[in-house]
mmCIF file of C-alpha atoms in Angstrom:
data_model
loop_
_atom_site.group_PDB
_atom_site.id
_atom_site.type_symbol
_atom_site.label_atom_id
_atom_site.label_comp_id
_atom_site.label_asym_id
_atom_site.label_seq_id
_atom_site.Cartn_x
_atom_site.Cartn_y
_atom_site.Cartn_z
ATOM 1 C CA UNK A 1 136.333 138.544 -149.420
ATOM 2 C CA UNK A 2 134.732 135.609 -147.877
ATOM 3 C CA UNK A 3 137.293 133.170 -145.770
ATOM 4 C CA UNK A 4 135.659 129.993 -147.023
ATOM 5 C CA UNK A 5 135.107 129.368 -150.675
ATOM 6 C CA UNK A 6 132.109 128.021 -152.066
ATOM 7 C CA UNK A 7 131.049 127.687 -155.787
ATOM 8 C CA UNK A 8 128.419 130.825 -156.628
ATOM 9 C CA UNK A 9 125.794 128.436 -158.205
ATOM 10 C CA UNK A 10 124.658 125.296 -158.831
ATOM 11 C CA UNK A 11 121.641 123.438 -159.876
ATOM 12 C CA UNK A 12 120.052 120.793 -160.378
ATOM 13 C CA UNK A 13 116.454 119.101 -161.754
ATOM 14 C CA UNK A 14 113.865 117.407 -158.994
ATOM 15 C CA UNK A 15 114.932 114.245 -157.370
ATOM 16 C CA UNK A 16 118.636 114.546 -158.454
ATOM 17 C CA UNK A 17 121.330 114.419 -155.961
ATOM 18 C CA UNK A 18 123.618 118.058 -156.029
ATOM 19 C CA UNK A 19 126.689 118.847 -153.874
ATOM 20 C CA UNK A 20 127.868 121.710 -152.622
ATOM 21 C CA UNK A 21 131.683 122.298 -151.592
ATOM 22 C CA UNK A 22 132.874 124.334 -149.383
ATOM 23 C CA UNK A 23 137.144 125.165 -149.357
ATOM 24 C CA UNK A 24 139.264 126.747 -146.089
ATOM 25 C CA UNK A 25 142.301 125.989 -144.393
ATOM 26 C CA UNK A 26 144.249 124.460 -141.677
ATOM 27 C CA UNK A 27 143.194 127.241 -139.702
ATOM 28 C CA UNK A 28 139.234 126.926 -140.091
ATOM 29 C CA UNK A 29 138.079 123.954 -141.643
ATOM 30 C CA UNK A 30 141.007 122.182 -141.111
ATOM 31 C CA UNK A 31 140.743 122.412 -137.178
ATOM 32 C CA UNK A 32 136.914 123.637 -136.702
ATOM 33 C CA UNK A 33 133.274 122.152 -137.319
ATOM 34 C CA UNK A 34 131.772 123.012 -139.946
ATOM 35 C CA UNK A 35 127.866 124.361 -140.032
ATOM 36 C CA UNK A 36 125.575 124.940 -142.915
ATOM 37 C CA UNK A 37 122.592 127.277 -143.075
ATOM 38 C CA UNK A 38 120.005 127.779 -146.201
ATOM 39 C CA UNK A 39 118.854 131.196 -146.682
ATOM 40 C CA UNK A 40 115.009 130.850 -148.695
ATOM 41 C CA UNK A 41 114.429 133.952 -150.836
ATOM 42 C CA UNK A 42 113.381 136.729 -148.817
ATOM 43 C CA UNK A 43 114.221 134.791 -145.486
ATOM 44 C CA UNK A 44 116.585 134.741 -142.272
ATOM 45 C CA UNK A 45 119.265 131.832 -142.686
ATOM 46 C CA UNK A 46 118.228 128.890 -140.796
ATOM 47 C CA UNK A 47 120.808 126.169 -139.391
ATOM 48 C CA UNK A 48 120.707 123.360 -141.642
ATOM 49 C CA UNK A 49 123.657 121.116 -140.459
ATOM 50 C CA UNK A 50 126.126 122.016 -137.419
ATOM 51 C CA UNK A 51 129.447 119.980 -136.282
ATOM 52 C CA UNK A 52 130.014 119.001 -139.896
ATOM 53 C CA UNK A 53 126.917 116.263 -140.357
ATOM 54 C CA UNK A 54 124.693 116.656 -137.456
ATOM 55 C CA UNK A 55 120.984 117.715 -138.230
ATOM 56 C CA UNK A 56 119.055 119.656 -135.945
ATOM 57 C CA UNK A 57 115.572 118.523 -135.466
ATOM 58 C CA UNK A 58 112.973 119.061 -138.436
ATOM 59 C CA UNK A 59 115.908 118.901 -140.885
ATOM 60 C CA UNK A 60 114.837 116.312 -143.715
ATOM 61 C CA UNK A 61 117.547 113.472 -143.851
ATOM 62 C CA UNK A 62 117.459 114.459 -147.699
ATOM 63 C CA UNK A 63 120.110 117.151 -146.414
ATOM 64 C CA UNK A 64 123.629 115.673 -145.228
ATOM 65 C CA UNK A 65 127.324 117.004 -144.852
ATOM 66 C CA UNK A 66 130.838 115.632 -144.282
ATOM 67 C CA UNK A 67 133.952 117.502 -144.053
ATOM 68 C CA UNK A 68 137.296 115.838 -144.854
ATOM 69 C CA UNK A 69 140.911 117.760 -144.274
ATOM 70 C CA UNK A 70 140.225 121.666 -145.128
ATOM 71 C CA UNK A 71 137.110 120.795 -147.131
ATOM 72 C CA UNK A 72 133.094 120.486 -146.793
ATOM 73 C CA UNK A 73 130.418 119.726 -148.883
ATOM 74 C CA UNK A 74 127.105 119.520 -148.296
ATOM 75 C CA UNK A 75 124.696 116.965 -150.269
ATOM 76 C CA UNK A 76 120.866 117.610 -151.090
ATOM 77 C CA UNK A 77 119.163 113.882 -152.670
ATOM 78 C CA UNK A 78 115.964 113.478 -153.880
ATOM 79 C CA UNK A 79 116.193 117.581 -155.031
ATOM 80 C CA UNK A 80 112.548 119.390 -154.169
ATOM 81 C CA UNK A 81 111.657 122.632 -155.842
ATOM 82 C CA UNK A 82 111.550 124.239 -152.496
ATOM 83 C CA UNK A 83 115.151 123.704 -151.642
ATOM 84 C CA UNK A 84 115.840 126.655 -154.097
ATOM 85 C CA UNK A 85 117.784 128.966 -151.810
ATOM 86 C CA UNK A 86 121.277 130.195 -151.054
ATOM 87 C CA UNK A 87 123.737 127.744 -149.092
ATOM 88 C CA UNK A 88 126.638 129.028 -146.912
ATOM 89 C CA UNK A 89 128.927 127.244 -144.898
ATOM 90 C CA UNK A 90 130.376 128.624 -141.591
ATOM 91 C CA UNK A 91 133.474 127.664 -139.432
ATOM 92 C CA UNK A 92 135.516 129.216 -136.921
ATOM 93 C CA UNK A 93 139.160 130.890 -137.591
ATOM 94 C CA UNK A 94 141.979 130.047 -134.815
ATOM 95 C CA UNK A 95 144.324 132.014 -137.069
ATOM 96 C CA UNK A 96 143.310 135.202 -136.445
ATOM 97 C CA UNK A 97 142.507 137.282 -133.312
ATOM 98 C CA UNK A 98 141.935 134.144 -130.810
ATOM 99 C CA UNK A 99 139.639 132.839 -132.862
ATOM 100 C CA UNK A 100 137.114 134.776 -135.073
ATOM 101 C CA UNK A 101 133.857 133.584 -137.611
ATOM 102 C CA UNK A 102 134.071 132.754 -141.095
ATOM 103 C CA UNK A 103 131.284 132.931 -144.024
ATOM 104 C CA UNK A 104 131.554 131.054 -147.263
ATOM 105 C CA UNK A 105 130.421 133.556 -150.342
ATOM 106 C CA UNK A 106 127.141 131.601 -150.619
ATOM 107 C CA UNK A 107 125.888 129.447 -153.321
ATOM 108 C CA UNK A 108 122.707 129.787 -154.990
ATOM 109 C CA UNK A 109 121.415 126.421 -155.586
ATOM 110 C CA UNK A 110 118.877 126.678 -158.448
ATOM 111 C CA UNK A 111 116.083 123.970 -159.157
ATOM 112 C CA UNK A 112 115.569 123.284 -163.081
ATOM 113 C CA UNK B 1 111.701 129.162 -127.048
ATOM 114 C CA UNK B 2 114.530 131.276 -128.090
ATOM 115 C CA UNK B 3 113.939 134.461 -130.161
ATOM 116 C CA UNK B 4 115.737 136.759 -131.235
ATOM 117 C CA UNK B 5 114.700 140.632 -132.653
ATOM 118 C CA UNK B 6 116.749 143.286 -133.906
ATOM 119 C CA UNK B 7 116.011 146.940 -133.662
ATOM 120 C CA UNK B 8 116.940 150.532 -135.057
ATOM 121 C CA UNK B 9 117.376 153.008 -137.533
ATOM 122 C CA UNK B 10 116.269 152.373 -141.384
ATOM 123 C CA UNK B 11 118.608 155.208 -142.488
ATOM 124 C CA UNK B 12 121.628 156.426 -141.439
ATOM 125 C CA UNK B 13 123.627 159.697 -143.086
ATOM 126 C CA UNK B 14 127.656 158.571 -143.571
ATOM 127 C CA UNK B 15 130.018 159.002 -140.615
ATOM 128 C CA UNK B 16 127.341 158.875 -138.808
ATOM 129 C CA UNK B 17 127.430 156.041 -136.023
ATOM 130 C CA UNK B 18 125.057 152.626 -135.900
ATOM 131 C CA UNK B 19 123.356 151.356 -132.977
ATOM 132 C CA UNK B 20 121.243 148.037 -133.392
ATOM 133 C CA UNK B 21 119.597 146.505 -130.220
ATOM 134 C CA UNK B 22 119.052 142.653 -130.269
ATOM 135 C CA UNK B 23 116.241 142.010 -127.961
ATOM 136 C CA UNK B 24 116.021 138.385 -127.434
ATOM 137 C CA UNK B 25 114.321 136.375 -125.031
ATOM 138 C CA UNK B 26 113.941 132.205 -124.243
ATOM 139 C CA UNK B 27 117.866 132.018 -122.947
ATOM 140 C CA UNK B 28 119.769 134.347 -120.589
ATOM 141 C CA UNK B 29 123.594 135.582 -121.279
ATOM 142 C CA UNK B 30 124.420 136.057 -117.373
ATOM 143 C CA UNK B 31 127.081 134.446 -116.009
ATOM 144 C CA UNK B 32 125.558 132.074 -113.214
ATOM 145 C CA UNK B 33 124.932 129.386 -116.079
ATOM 146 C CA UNK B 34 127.596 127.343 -117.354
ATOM 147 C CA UNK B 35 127.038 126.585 -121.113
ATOM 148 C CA UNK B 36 128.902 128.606 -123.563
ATOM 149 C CA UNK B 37 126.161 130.938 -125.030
ATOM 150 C CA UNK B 38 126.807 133.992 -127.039
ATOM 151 C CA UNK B 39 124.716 136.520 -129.358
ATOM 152 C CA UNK B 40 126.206 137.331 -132.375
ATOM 153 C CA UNK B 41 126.132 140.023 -135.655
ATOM 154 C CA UNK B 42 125.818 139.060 -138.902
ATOM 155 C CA UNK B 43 125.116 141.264 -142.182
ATOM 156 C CA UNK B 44 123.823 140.733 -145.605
ATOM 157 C CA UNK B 45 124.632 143.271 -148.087
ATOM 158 C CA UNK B 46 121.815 143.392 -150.517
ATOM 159 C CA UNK B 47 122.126 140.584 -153.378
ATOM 160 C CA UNK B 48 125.429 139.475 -151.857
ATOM 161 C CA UNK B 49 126.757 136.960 -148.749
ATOM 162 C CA UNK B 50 126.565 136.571 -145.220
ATOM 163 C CA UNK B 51 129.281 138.770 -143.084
ATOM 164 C CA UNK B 52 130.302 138.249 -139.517
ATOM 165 C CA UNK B 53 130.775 141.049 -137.398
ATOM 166 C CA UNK B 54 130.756 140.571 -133.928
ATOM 167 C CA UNK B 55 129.982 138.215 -131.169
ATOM 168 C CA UNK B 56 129.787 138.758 -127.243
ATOM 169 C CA UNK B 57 129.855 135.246 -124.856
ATOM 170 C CA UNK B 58 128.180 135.113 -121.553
ATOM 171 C CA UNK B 59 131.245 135.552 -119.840
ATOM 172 C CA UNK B 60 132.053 138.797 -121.714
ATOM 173 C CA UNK B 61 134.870 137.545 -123.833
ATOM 174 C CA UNK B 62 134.062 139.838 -127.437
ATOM 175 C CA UNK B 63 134.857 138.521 -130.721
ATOM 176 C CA UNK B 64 135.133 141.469 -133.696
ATOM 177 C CA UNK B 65 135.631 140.841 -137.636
ATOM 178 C CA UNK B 66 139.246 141.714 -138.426
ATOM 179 C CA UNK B 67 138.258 144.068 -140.828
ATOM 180 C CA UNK B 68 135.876 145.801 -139.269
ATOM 181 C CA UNK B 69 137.081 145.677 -135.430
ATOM 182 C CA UNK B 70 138.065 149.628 -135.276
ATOM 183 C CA UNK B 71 134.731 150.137 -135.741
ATOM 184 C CA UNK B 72 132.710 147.736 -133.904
ATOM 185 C CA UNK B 73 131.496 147.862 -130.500
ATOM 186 C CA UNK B 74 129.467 145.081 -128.777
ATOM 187 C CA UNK B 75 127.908 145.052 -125.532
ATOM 188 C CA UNK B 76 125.179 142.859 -123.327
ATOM 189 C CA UNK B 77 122.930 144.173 -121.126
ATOM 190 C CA UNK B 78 121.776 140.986 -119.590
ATOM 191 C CA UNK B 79 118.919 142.834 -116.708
ATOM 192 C CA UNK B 80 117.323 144.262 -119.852
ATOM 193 C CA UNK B 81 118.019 140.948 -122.427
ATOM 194 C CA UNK B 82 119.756 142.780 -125.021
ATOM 195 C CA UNK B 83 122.742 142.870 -127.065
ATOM 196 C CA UNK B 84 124.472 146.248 -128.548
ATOM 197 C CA UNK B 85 126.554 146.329 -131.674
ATOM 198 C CA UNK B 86 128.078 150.284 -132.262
ATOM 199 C CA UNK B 87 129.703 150.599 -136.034
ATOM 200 C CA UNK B 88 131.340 154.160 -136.183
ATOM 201 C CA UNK B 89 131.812 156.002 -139.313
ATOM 202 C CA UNK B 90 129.365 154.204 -141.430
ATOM 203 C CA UNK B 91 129.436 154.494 -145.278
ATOM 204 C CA UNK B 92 127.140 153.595 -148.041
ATOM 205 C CA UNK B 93 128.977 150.388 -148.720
ATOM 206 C CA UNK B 94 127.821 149.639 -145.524
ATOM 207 C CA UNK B 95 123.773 149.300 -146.619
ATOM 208 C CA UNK B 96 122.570 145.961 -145.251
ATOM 209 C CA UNK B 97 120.389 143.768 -143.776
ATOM 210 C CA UNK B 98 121.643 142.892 -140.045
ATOM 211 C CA UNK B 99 121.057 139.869 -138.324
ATOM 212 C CA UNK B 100 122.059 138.965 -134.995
ATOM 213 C CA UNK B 101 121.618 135.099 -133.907
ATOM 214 C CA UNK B 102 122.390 133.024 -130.743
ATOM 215 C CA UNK B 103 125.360 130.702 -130.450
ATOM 216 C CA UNK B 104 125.364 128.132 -128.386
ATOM 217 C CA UNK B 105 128.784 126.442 -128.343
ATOM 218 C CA UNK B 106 129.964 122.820 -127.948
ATOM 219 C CA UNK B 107 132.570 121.365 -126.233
ATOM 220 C CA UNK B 108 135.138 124.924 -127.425
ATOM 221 C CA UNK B 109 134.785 127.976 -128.511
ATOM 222 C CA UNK B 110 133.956 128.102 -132.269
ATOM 223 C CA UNK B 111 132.551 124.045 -132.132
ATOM 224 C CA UNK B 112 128.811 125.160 -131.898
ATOM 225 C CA UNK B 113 126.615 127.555 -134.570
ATOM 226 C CA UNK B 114 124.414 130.271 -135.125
ATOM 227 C CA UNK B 115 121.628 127.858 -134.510
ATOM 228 C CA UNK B 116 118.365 130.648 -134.075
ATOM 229 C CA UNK B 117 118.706 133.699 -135.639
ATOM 230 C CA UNK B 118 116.609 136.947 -135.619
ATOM 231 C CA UNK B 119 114.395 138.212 -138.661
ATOM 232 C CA UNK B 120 117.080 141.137 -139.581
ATOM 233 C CA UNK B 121 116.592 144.978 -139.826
ATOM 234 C CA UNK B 122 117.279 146.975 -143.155
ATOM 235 C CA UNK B 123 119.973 149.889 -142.496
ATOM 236 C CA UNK B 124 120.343 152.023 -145.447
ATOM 237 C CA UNK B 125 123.108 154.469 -145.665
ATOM 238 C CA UNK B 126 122.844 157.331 -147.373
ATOM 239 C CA UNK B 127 122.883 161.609 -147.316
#
């Protein structure tokens, strides 16, 4: 059982905007960043947002994030056919252990 | 540039014992630097989500998955550039894909990401 809760799917057809949520608590999202990676079929993840809005370098500005109390979402405009892929959100725990790692369950964001 | 590569066995019998070798090169985990670096674990079931396991800093300090911390072990060998995750007793539930990735943190613990990540190693479990 994941520790951050995202929906399992969501879609969306090319050039619409589609958002992506991503629920924890006081203990992770409520006190941690928040990062974002997109898994392409058949692919590593790759980092797609870190410290809840920042894109690394190469990352289109199509992609943005904001995280407010112990939530996240994560916002893909002008929807391409190639950003069909799996979204997870990350964040660290405090709660447990001195601090431990925390998936979301994923989303699969499909294009129509 | 950082990389990252994982290595070991495709198969594995149940109760046996997992050992996967991160090779990685383009950073260094000793503890002369002062940035908070760290090579983590992460596995993908097949069809289903991302699962942390484990995660060992430059300084040593270990971080293990609650639920999985009796049967985790990770180590660094920084001379050779490699990182060591042990998983004891393994069972077919236990079929994955296994990542490890580097972490470079922020300004804490837990404010940076898994920002470069390895291509994953298929470990099937199974008599």
């Amino acid at each position: 059982q994941s520790v951050l809760t995202q929906p399992p799917s969501a879609s969306g057809t090319p050039g619409q905007m589609v958002t992506i949520s991503c629920s924890g608590s006081r203990s992770n999202i409520g006190s941690a960043t928040v990062n974002w990676y997109q898994q392409l079929p058949g692919t590593a993840p790759k980092l797609l947002i870190y410290s809840n809005s920042q894109r690394p370098s190469g990352v289109p500005d199509r992609f943005s994030a904001s995280k407010s109390g112990t939530s996240a979402s994560l916002a893909i405009s002008g929807l391409q056919s190639e950003d069909e892929a799996d979204y997870y959100c990350e964040a660290w725990d405090e709660s447990l252990h001195g601090g431990v790692f925390g998936f979301g369950g994923g989303t699969k964001l499909t294009v129509l | 540039q950082i990389t990252l590569k994982e290595s070991g066995p495709t198969l594995v019998k149940p109760t046996q014992t997992l050992t996967l070798t991160c090779t990685f090169s383009g950073f260094s985990l000793s503890t002369d630097v002062v940035d908070i670096v760290g090579v983590g674990w992460i596995r993908q079931p097949p069809g289903k989500a991302l699962e942390w396991l484990a995660l060992i800093y430059r300084n040593d300090d270990k971080r293990y998955s609650p639920s999985l911390k009796s049967r985790l072990t990770i180590t660094k060998d920084t001379s050779k550039k490699q990182v060591v995750l042990t998983m004891a007793d393994m069972d077919p539930v236990d079929t994955a894909t296994y990542y490890c990735a580097h972490r470079r943190e922020g300004y804490s613990y837990g404010s940076g990401a898994f920002d470069i990540w390895g291509q994953g190693t298929m470990v099937t479990v199974a008599s």
